Short mmCIF file of C-alpha atoms in Angstrom, two decimals:
data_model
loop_
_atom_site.label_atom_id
_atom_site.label_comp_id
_atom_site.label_asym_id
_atom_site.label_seq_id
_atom_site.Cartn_x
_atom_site.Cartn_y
_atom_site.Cartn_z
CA UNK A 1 -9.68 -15.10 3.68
CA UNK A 2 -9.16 -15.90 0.03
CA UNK A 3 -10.27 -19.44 -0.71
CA UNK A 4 -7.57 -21.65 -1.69
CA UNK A 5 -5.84 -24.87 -1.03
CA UNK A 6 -2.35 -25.43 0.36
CA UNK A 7 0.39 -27.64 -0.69
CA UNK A 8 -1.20 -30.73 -2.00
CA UNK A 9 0.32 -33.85 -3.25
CA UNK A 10 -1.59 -36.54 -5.62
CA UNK A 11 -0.73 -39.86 -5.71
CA UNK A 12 -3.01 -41.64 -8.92
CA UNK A 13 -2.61 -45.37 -10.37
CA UNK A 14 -3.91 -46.23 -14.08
CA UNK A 15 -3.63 -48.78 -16.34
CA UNK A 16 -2.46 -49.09 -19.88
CA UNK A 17 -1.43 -51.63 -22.89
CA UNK A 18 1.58 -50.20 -24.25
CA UNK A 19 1.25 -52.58 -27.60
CA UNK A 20 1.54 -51.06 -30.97
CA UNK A 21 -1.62 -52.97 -31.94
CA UNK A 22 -4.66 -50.51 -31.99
CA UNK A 23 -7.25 -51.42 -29.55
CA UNK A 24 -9.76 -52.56 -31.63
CA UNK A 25 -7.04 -55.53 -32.89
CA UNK A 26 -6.71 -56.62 -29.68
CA UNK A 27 -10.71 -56.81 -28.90
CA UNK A 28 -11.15 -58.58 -32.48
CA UNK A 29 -8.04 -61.27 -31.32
CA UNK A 30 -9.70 -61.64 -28.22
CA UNK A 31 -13.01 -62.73 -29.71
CA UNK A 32 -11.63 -64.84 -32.47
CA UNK A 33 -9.96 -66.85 -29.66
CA UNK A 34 -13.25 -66.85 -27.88
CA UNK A 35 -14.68 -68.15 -30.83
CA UNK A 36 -12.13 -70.60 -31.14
CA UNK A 37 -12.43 -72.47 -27.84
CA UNK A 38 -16.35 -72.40 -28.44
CA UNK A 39 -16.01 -74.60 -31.69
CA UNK A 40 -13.45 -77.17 -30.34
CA UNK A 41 -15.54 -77.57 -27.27
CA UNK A 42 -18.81 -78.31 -29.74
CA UNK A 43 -16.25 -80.54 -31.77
CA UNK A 44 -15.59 -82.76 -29.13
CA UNK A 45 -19.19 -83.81 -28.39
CA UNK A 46 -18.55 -83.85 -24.36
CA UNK A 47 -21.56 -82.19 -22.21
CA UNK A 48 -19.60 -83.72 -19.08
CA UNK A 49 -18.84 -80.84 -16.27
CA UNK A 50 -14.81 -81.90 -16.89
CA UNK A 51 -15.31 -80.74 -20.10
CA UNK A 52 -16.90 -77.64 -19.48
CA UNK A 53 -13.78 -76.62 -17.22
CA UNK A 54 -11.39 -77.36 -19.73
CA UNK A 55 -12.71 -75.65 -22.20
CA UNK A 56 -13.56 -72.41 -19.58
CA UNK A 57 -9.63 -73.07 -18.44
CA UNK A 58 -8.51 -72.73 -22.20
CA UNK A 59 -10.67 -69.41 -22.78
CA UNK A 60 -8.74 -67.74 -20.07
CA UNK A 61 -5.44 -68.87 -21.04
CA UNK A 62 -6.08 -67.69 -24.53
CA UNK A 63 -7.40 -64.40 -23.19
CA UNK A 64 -3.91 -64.12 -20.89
CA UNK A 65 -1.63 -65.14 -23.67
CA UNK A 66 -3.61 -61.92 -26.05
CA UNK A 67 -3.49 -59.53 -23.20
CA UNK A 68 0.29 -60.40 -22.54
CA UNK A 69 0.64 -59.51 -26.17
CA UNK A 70 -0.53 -56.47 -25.49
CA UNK A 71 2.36 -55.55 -23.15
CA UNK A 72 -0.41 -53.92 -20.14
CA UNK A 73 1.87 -51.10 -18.20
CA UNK A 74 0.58 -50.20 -14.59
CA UNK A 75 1.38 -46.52 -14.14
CA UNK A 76 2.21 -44.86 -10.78
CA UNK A 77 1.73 -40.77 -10.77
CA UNK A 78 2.88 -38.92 -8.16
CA UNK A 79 2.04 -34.89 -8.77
CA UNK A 80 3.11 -32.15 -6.20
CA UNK A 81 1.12 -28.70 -6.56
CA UNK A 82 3.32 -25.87 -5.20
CA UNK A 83 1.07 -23.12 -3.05
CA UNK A 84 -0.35 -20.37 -4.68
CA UNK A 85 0.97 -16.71 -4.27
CA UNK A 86 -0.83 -14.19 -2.22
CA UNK A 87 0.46 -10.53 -2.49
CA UNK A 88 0.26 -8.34 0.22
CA UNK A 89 0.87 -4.86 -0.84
CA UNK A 90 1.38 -1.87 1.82
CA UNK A 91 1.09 1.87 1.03
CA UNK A 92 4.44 3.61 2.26
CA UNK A 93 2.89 6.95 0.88
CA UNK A 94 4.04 10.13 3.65
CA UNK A 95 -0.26 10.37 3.94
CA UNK A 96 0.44 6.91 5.90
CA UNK A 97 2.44 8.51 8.72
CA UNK A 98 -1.11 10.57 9.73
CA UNK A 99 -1.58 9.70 13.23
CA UNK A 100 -5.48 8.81 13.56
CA UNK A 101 -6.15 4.82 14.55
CA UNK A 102 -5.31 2.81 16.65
CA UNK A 103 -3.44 -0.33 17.37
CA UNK A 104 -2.93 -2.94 19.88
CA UNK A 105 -4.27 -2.76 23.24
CA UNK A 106 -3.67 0.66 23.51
CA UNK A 107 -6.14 3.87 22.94
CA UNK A 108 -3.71 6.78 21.96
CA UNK A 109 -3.84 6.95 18.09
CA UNK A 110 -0.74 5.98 16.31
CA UNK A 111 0.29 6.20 12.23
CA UNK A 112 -1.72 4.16 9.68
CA UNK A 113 1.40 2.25 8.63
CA UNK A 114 2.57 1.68 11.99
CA UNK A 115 -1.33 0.09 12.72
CA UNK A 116 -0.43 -2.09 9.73
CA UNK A 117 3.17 -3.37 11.33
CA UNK A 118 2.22 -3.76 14.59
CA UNK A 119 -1.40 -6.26 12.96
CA UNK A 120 1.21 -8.46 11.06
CA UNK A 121 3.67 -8.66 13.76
CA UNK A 122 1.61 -9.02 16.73
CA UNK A 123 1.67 -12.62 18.75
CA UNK A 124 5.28 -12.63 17.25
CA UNK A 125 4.36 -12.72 13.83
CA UNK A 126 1.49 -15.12 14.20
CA UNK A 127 -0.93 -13.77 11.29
CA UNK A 128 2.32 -14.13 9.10
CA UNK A 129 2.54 -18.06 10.07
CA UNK A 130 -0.79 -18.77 9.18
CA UNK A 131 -0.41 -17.69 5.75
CA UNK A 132 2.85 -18.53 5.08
CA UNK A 133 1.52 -22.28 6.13
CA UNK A 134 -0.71 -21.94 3.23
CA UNK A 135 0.43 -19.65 1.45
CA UNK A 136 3.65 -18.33 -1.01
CA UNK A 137 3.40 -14.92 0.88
CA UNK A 138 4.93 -11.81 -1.15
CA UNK A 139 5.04 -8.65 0.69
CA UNK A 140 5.20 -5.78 -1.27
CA UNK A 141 5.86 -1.88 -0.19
CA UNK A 142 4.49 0.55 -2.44
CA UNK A 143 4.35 4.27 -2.75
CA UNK A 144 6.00 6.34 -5.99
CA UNK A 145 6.41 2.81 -7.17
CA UNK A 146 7.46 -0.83 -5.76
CA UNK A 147 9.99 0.18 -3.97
CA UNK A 148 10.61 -3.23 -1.76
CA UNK A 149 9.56 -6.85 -1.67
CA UNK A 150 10.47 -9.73 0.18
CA UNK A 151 9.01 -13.53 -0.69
CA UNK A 152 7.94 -15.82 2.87
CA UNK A 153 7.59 -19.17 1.23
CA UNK A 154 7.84 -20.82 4.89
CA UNK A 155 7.08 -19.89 8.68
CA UNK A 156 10.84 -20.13 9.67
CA UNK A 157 11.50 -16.80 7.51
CA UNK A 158 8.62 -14.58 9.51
CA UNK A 159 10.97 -13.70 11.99
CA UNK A 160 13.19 -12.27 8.43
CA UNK A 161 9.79 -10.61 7.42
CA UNK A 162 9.08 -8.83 10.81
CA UNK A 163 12.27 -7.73 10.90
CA UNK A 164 11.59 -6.26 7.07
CA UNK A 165 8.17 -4.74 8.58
CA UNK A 166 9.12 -2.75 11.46
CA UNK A 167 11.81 -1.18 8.77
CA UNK A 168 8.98 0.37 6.44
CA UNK A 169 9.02 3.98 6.72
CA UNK A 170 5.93 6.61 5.40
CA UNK A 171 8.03 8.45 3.96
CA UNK A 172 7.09 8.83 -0.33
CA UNK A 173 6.34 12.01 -1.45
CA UNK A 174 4.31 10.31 -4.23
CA UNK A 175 1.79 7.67 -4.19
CA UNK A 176 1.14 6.15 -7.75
CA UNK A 177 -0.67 2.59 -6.38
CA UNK A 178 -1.53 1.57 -9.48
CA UNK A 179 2.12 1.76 -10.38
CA UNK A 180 3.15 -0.11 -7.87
CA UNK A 181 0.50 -3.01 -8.08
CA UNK A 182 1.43 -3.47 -12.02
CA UNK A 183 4.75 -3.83 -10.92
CA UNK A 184 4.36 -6.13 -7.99
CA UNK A 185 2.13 -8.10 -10.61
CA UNK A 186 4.86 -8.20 -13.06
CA UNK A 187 7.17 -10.33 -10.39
CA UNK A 188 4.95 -12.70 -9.34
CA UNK A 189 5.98 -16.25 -10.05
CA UNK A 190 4.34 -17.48 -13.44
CA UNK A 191 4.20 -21.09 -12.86
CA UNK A 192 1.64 -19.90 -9.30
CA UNK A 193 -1.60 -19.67 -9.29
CA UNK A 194 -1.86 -16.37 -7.78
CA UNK A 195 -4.30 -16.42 -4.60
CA UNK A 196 -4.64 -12.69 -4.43
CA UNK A 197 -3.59 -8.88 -3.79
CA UNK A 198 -4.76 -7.57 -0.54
CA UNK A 199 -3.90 -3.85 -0.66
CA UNK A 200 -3.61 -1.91 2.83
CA UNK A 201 -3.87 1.64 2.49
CA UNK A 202 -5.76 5.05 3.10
CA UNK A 203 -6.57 5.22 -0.71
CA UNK A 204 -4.72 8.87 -1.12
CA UNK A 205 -3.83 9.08 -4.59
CA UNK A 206 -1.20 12.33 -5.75
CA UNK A 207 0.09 10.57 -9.01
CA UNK A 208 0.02 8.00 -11.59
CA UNK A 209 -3.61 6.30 -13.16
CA UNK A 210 -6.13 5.42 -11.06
CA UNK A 211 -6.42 2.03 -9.07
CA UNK A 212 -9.22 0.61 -11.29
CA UNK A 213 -6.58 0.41 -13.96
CA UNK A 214 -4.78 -2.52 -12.36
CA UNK A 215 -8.35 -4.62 -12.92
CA UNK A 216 -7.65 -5.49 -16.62
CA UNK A 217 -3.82 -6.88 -15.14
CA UNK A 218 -5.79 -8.86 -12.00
CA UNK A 219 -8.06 -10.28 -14.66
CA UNK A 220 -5.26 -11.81 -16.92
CA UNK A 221 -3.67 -13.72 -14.63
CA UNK A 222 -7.23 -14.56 -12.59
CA UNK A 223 -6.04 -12.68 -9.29
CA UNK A 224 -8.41 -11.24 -6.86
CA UNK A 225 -7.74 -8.41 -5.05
CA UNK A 226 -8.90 -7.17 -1.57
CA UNK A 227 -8.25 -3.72 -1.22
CA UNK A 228 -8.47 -2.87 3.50
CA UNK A 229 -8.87 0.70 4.08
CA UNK A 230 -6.80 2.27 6.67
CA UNK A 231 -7.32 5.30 8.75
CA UNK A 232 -10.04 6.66 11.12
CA UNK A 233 -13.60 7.04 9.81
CA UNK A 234 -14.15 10.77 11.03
CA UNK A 235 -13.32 13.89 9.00
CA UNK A 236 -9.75 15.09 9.74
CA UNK A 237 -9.61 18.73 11.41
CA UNK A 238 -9.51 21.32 8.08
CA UNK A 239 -10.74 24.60 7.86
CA UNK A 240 -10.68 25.81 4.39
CA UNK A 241 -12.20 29.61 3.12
CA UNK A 242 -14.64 28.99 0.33
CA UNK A 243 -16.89 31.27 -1.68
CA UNK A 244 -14.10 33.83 -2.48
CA UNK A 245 -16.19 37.50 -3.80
CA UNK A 246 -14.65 40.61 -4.73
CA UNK A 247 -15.08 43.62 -7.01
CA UNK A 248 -12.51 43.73 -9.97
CA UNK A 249 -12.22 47.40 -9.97
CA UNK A 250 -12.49 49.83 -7.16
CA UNK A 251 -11.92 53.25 -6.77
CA UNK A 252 -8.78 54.75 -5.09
CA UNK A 253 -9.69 55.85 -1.39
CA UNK A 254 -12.93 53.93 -1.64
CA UNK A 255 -13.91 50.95 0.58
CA UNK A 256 -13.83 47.51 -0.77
CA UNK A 257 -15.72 44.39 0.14
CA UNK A 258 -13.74 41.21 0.43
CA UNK A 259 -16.41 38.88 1.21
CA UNK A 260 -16.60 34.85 1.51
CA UNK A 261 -17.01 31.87 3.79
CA UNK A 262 -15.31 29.68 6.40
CA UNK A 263 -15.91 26.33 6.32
CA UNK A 264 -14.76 24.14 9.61
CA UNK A 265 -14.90 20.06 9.53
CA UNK A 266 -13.94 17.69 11.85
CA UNK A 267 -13.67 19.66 14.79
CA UNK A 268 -13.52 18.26 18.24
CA UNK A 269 -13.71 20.84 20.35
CA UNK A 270 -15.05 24.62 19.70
CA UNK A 271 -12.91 26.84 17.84
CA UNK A 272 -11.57 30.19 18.07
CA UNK A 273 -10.74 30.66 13.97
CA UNK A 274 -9.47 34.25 12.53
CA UNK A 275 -9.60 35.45 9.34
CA UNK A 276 -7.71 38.22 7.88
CA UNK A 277 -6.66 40.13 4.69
CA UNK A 278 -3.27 40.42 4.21
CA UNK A 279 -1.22 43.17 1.35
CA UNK A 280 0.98 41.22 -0.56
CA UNK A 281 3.46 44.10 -0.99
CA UNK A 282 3.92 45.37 2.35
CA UNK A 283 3.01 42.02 3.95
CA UNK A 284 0.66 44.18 6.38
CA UNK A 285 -2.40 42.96 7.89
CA UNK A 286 -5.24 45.36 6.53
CA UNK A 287 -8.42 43.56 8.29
CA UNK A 288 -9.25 41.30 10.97
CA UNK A 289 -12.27 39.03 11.89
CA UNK A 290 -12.59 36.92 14.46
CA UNK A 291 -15.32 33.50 14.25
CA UNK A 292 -16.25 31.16 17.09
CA UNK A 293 -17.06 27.69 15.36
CA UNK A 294 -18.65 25.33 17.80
CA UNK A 295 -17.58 21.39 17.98
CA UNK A 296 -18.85 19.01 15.47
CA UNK A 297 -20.14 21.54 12.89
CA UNK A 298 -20.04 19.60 9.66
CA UNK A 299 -22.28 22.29 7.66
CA UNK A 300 -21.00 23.09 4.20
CA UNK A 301 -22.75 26.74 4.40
CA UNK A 302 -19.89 27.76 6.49
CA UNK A 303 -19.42 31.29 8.41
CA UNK A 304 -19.74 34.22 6.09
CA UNK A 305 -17.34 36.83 7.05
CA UNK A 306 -16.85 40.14 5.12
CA UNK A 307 -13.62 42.34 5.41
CA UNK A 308 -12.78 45.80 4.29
CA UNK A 309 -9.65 46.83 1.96
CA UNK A 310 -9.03 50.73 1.23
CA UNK A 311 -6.70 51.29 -2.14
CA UNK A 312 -4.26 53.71 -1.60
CA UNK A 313 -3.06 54.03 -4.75
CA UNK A 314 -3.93 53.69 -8.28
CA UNK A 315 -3.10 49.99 -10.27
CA UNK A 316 -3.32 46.08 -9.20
CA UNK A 317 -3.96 45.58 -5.67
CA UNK A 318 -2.65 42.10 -4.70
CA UNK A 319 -4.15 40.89 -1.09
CA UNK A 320 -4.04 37.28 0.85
CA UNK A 321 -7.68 35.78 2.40
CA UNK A 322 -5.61 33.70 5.22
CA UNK A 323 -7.60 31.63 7.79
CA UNK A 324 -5.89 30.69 11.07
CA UNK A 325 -7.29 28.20 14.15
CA UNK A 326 -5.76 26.28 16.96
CA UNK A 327 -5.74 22.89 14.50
CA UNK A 328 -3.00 20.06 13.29
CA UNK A 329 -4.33 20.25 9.88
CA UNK A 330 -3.14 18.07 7.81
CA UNK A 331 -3.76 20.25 4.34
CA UNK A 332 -3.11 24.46 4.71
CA UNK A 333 -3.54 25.04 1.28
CA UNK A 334 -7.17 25.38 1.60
CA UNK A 335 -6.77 28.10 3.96
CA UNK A 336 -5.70 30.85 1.90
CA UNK A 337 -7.03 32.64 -1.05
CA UNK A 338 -6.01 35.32 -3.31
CA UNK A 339 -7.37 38.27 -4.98
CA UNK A 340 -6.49 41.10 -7.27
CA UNK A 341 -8.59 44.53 -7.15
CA UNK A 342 -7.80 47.07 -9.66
CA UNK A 343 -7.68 50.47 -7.93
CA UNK A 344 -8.61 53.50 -9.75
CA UNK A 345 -7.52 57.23 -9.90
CA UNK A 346 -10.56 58.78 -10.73
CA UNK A 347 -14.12 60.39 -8.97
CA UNK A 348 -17.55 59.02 -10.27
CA UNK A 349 -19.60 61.64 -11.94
CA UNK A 350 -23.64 62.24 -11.15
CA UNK A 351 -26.44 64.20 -12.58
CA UNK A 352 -28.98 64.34 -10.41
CA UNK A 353 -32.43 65.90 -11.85
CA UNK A 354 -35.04 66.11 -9.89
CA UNK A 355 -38.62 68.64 -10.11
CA UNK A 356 -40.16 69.32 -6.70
CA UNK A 357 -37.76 70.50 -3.65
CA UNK A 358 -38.54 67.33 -1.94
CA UNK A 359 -37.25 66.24 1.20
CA UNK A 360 -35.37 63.41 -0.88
CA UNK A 361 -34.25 66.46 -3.28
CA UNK A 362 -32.50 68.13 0.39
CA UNK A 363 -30.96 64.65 1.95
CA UNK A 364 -29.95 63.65 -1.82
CA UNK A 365 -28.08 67.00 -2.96
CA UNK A 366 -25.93 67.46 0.60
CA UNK A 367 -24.78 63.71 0.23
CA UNK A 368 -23.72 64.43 -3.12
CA UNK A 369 -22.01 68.19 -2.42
CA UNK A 370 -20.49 66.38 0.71
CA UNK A 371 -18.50 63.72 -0.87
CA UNK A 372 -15.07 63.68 -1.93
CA UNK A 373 -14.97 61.33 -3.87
CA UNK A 374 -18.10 62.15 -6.14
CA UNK A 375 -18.57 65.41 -8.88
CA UNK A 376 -21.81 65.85 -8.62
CA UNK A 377 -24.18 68.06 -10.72
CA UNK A 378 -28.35 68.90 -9.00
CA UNK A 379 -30.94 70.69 -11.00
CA UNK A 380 -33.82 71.44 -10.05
CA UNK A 381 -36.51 72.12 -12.95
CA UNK A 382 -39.15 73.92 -10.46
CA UNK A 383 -36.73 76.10 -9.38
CA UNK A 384 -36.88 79.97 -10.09
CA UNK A 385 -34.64 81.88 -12.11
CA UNK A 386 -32.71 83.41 -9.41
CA UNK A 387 -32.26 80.07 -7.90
CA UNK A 388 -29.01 79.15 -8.19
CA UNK A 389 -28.30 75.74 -9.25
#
């Protein structure tokens, strides 16, 4: 907890002369009067005990009669210190809806912001009572922005602020916490001091500066700030395909490589993934591979998987890497990639020279003469004449 004090009051008595006369005056009467009474006595000639009293008696009274000159003013302060503000400031980003912790007595997981509601409001509100009893409590929702607040400057409004919990909904497409913090910030009472900022979220961050540009704002005003992570500590389920390789330029009829990796995290049970090679114009699957991923891999090296596209035609080839499991992943864009060939129209050309009939001569010049898609040329230089070539 953020160390502070609660509502105080200070009760403090002093004294002052409220005479025009500068103090040093009033010290210099005082002694001339002291003075005074010290002659008279000597004057007199009495070394009798009566005499000493008098003239002890007369010392004081001309002390009193200066000091009542001096007007003295007893002054009673009484000074109340308000509580100090403590911000509470709650991500209402859509990332806070993800269902993975916890809350309450019970083990099925349950959405980040509704773990946050149920902490506050538990024991009917108790948490909230505390620090409302020392405590100006500002809660604050944030997610594009500060988009709601409401002020609990006593315990006889938490029943108002659970009410104004349990109506929070995860529902911002944007989270800019930095935003909202300035803002929140920028309503706090002045004339405070401000306790702190405890910020409850999962720390997902889709617009707006970062959060460590709030610290110069914190730092004017002397406010601390807590920041509580929320959400589950293990990987969420994601496969993503990674490594994308691919020639530029093929040949039309020709077989074409579409190689890469699939990379599986956070699994909790083993996995049945495919991953397949889709055309973009005729939205036809062209090749199929199917990878077993066992539970709890966490390797970055992923599954390499290699899959097979034919051009048909001459010009841009546009095909779709798409990877596909039985997972609630919470980010699909990872699971596709695309890629552009460049088919050509055209047969490669070989010359192939070689000097002794060798058996590499034989197996070399029938591959060539075989293939389509080649125009080969062989000569042999130890050939005869006759031989043709």
């Amino acid at each position: 907890m953020i160390g502070t004090t609660a509502t105080t009051a200070t009760l403090a008595v002093s004294a002052a002369l409220d005479a025009a006369w500068p103090a040093w005056l009033i010290a210099l009467v005082g002694g001339l009067v002291i003075v005074a009474v010290g002659w008279t006595h000597r004057l007199a000639g009495r070394r009798t005990p009566r005499a000493r009293a008098v003239t002890i008696l007369r010392t004081l009274a001309g002390l009193a009669l200066v000091l009542l000159l001096a007007r003295p003013t007893l002054i009673l302060s009484h000074q109340r210190t308000p509580p100090p503000t403590l911000a509470v400031a709650i991500d209402t980003s859509a990332s806070m809806a993800r269902q993975d912790v916890t809350a309450g007595d019970s083990d099925e997981p349950t959405g980040r912001l509704a773990a946050i509601v149920e902490r506050l409001t538990a024991d009917d509100g108790q948490l909230l009572r505390d620090l409302a009893g020392s405590y100006r409590l500002r809660l604050c929702a944030v997610g594009a922005g500060l988009d709601a607040q409401m002020t609990v400057d006593e315990a006889e409004q938490v029943p108002e602020a659970i009410a104004w919990l349990r109506n929070l909904r995860a529902e911002d497409s944007e989270t800019d916490l930095a935003g909202g913090i300035r803002q929140a910030i920028a309503t706090l009472d002045p004339d405070r001091t401000a306790a702190g900022l405890v910020l409850l979220s999962d720390g997902r961050r889709n617009s707006g500066p970062p959060l460590h540009a709030t610290a110069d704002d914190l730092q004017a005003i002397r406010c601390p700030a807590i920041a509580v992570p929320i959400g589950s500590d293990q990987p969420l389920a994601d496969l993503r395909i990674d490594d994308v390789q691919s020639p530029l330029r093929g040949f039309v009829g020709e077989p074409v490589a579409v190689r890469g990796r699939l990379v599986a995290v956070g699994l909790a049970d083993d996995v049945t993934a495919t991953v397949q090679l889709r055309d973009d114009s005729s939205n036809q699957i062209i090749a199929r591979q199917t990878i077993e991923i066992p539970a709890g891999e966490q390797s970055a090296d992923g599954h390499p998987f290699t899959l097979i596209y034919q051009p048909t035609e001459a010009g841009t080839s546009h095909v779709t890497l798409e990877a596909e499991g039985p997972l609630a992943e919470a980010n699909s864009r990872n699971n596709s990639a695309q890629v552009a060939i460049e088919a050509v129209d055209a047969r490669v050309r070989v010359l192939y020279v070689e000097d002794q009939a060798r058996f590499e001569y034989r197996y070399l010049k029938n591959l060539l003469v075989r293939e389509p898609t080649v125009v080969s040329s062989v000569l042999l230089l130890s050939a005869d004449p006759e031989f043709p070539q």
